[in-house]
CSV table of C-alpha atoms and ligand atoms in Angstrom, one decimal:
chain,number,residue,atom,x,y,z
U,1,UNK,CA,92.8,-1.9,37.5
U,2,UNK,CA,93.8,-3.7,34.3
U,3,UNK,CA,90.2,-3.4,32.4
U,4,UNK,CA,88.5,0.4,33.7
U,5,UNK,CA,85.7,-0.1,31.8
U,6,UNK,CA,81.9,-0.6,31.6
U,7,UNK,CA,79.1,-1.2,30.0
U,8,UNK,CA,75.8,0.3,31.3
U,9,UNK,CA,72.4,-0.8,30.7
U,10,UNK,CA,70.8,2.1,30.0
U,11,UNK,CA,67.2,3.2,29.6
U,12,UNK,CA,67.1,6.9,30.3
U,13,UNK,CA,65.3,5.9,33.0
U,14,UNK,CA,65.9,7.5,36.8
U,15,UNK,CA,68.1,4.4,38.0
U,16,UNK,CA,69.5,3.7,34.6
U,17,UNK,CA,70.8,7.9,34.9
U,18,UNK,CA,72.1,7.3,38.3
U,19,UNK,CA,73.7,3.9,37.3
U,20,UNK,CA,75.9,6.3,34.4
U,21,UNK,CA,76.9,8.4,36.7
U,22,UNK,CA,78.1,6.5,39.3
U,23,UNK,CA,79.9,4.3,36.7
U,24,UNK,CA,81.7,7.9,34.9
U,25,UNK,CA,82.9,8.2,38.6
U,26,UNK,CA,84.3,5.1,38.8
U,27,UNK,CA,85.7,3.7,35.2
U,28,UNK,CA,87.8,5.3,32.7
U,29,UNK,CA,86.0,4.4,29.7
U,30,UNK,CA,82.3,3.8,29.7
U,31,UNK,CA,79.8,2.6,27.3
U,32,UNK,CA,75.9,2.5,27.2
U,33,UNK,CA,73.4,0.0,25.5
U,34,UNK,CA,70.0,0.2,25.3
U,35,UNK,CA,66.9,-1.8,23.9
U,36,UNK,CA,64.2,-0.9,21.5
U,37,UNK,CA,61.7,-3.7,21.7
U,38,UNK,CA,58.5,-1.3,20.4
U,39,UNK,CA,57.8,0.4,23.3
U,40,UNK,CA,54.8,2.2,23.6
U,41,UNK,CA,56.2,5.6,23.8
U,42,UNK,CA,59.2,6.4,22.2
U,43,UNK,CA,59.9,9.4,24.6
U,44,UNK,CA,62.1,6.7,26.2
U,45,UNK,CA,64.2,6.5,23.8
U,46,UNK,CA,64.6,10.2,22.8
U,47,UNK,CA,65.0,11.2,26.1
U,48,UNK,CA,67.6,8.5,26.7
U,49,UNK,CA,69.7,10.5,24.1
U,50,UNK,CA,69.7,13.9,25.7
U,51,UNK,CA,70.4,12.5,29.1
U,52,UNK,CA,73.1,10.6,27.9
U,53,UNK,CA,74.7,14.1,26.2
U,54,UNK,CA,74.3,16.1,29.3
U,55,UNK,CA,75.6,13.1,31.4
U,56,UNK,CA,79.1,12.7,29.5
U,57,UNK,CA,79.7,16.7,30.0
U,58,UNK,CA,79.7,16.5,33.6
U,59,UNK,CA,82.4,13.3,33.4
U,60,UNK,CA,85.4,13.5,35.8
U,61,UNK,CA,88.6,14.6,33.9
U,62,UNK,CA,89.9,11.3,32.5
U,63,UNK,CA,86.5,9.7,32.3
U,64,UNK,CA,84.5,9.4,29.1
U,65,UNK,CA,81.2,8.2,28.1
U,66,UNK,CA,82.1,6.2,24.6
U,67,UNK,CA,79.5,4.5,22.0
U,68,UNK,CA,76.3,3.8,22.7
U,69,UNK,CA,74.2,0.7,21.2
U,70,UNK,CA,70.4,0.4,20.6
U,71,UNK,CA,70.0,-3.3,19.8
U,72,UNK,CA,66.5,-4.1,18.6
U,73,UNK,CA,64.3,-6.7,20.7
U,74,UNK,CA,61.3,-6.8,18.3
U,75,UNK,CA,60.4,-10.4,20.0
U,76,UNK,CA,60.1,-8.7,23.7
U,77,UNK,CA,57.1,-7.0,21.5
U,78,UNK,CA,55.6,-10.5,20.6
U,79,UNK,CA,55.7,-11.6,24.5
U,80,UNK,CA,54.2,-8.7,25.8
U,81,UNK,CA,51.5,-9.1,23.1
U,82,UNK,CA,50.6,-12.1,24.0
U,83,UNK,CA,47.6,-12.1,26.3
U,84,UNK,CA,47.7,-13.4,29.3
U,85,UNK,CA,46.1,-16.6,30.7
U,86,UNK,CA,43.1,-16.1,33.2
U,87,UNK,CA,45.2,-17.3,35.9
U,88,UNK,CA,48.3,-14.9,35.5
U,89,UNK,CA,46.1,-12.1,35.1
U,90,UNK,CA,44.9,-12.3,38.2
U,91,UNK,CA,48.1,-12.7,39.7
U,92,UNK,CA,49.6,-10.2,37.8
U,93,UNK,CA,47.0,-7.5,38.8
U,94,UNK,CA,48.0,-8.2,42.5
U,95,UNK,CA,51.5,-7.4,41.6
U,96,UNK,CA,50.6,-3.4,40.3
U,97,UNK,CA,52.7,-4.0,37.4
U,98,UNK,CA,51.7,-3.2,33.8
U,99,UNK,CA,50.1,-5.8,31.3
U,100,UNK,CA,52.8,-5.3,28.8
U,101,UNK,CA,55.4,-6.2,31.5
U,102,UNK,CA,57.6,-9.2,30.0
U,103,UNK,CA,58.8,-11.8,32.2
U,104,UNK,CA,62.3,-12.2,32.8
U,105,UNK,CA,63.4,-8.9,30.8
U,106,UNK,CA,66.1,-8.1,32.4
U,107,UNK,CA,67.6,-11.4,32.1
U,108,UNK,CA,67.7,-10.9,28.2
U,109,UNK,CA,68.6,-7.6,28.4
U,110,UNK,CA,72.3,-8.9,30.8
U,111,UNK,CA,72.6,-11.8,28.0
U,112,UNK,CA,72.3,-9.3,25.1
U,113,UNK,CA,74.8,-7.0,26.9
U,114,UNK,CA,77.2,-9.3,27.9
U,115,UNK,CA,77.2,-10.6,24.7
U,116,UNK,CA,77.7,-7.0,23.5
U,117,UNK,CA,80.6,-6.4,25.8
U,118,UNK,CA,82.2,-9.4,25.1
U,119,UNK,CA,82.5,-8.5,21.4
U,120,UNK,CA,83.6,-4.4,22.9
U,121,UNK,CA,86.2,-6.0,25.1
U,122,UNK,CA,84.0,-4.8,28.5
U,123,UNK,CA,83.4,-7.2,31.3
U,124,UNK,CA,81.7,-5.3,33.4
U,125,UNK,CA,78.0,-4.9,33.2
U,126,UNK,CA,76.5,-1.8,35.2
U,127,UNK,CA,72.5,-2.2,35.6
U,128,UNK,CA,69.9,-0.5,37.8
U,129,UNK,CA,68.3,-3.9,38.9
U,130,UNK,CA,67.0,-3.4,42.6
U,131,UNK,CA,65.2,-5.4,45.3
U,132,UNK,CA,64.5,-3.0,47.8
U,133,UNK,CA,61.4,-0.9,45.5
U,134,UNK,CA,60.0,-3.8,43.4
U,135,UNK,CA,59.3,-6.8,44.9
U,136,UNK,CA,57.4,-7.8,42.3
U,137,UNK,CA,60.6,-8.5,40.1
U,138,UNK,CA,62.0,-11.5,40.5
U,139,UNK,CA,64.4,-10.7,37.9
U,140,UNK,CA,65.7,-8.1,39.6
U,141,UNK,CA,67.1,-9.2,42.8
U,142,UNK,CA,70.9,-9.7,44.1
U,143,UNK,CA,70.5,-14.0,43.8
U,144,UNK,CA,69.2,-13.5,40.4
U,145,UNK,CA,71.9,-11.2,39.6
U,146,UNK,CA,74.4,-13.1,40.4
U,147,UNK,CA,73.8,-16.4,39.7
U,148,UNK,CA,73.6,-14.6,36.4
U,149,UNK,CA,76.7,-13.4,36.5
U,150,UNK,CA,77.9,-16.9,36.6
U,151,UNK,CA,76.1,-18.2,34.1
U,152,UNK,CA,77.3,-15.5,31.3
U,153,UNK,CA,80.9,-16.3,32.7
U,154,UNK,CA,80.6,-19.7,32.3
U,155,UNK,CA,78.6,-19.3,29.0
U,156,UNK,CA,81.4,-17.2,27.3
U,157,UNK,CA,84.6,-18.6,29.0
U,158,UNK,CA,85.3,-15.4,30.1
U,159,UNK,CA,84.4,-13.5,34.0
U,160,UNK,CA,81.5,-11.4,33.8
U,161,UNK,CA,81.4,-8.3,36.4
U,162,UNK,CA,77.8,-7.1,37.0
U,163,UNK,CA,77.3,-4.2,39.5
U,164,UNK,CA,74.1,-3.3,40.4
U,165,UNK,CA,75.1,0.2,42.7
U,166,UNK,CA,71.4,0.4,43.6
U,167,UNK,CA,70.7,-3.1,44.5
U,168,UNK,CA,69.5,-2.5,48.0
U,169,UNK,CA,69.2,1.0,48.4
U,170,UNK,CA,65.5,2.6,48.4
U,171,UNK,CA,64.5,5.5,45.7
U,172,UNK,CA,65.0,8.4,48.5
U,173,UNK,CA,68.9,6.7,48.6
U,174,UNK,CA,68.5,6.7,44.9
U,175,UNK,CA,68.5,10.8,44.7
U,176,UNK,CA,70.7,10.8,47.4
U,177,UNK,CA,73.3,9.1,45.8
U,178,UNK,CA,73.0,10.9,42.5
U,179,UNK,CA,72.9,14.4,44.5
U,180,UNK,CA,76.5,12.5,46.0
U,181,UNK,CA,77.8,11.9,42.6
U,182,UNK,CA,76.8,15.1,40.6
U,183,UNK,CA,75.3,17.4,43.0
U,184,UNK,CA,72.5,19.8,42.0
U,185,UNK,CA,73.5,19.1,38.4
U,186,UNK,CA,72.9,16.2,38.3
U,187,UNK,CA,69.5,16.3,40.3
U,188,UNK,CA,68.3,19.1,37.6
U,189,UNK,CA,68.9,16.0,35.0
U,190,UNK,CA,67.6,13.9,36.0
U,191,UNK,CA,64.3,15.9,37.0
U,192,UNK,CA,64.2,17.6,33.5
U,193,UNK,CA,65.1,14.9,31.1
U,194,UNK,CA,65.1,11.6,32.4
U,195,UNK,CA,61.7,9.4,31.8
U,196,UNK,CA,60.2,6.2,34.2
U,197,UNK,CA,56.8,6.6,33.6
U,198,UNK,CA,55.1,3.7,32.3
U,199,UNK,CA,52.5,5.9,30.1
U,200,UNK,CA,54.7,8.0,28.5
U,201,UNK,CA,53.4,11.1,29.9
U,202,UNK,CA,55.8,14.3,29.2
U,203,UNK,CA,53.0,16.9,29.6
U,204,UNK,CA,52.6,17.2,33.1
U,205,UNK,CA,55.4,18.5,35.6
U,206,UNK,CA,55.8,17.4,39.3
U,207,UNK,CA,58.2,18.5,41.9
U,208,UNK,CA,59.8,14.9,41.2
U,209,UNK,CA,59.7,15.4,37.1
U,210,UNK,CA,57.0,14.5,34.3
U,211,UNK,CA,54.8,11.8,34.3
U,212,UNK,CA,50.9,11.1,34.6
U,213,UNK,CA,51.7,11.1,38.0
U,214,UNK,CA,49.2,7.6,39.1
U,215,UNK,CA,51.4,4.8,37.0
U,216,UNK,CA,53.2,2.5,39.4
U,217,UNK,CA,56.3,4.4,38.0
U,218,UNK,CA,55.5,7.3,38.9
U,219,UNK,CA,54.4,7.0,42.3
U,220,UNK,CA,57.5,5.4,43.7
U,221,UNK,CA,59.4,8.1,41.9
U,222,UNK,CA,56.9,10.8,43.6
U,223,UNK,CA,57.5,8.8,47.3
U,224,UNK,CA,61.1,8.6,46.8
U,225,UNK,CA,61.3,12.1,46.0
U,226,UNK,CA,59.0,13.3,48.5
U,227,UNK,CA,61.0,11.1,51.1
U,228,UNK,CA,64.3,12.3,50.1
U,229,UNK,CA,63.1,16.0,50.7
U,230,UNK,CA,62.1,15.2,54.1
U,231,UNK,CA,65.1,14.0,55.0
U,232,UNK,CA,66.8,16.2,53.8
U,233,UNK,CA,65.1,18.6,55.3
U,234,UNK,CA,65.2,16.4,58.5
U,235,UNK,CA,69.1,16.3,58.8
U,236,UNK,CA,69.5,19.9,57.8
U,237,UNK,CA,67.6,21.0,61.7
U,238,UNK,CA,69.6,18.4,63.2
U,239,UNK,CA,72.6,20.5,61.8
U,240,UNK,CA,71.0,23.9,62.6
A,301,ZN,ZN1,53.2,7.6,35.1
């Protein structure tokens, strides 16, 4: 491969951690950028920075995790500010997700990273986007994705790559694959350091990791986990 390298979008999120690991796995050099629009808790972000230490010592030989980028977002603050008319509300409270949720997010976050790799000579964008958990997302799904992809190719006269390694796989596959990639060192990361819940919650410990434990967030993670241990334990008394 002429160009082995990528730039992951990442959060220090669950998907975001398995996204960096699957990419040290498979490019030579890697880079991460993340955002800082104001977020509620800034646990994200400082947990963000121990995952991504422990996740560039356990890099294949010949693999290494490079710079990282915040870039600040200040006007994703000013959207999700901005209260919502009576009509969305309503809608939005069907979908489960958060009032602070901005629309089309992770459209500016691919534009603001492919902008970024352009300048870092990456043309590969790595991103946890997937269509299999949240259906509520519009932004997240494969056509969205890719039509993307297109665009910011077009846009900068120059091919855009965008994997998406979780795209339609479901959270249970999600721990799966990172117990594939990094084995039980992995899992303890991402258990121990990495943060998806949506209220910031570091105080209380699950079998699946911290988090208040009722967010949205959280429960898929507590499902996904609790499904992958099943499973697990499924296949291993098929084997015995
Ligand atoms: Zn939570």
């Amino acid at each position: 491969m002429a160009d082995s390298s990528a730039l992951v979008l990442f959060s220090g999120g669950q998907d975001s951690t398995v996204c960096l690991a699957w990419a040290l796995n498979r490019f030579d050099r890697v880079e991460t950028v993340g955002f800082s629009y104001g977020q509620r808790h800034n646990v994200e972000l400082e947990q963000r920075r121990i995952v991504r230490e422990k996740l560039s010592k356990l890099a294949p030989s010949g693999h290494t995790l490079g710079d990282d980028t915040v870039l600040d977002l200040p006007a994703l603050q000013s959207i999700s500010d901005t209260a919502l008319t009576r009509e969305t509300e309503i809608t939005f409270a069907a979908t489960g997700l958060p009032t602070t949720f901005v629309p089309g997010r992770n459209l500016l976050f691919l534009t603001y990273a492919a902008a970024l790799g352009y300048r870092r000579g990456i043309a590969t964008l790595v991103g946890g986007m997937c269509e299999t958990d949240f259906s509520g997302y519009p932004d997240c799904r494969n056509d969205t994705i890719q039509a993307m992809a297109q665009a910011l190719s077009l846009g900068l006269a120059s091919p855009v790559t965008i994997e998406t390694p979780l795209m339609f796989i479901d959270k249970a596959q999600t721990w799966e694959l990172a117990a594939k990639l990094g084995g039980d060192e992995l899992i303890q990361i991402i258990l121990e350091d990495t943060h998806t819940c949506y209220m910031g919650d570091r105080s209380h410990r699950h079998p699946w990791g911290y988090g208040c434990g009722t967010c949205p967030a959280c429960d898929l993670r507590a499902k996904g986990w609790a499904e992958w241990q099943a499973r697990t334990r499924d296949a291993a008394a098929a084997g015995a």
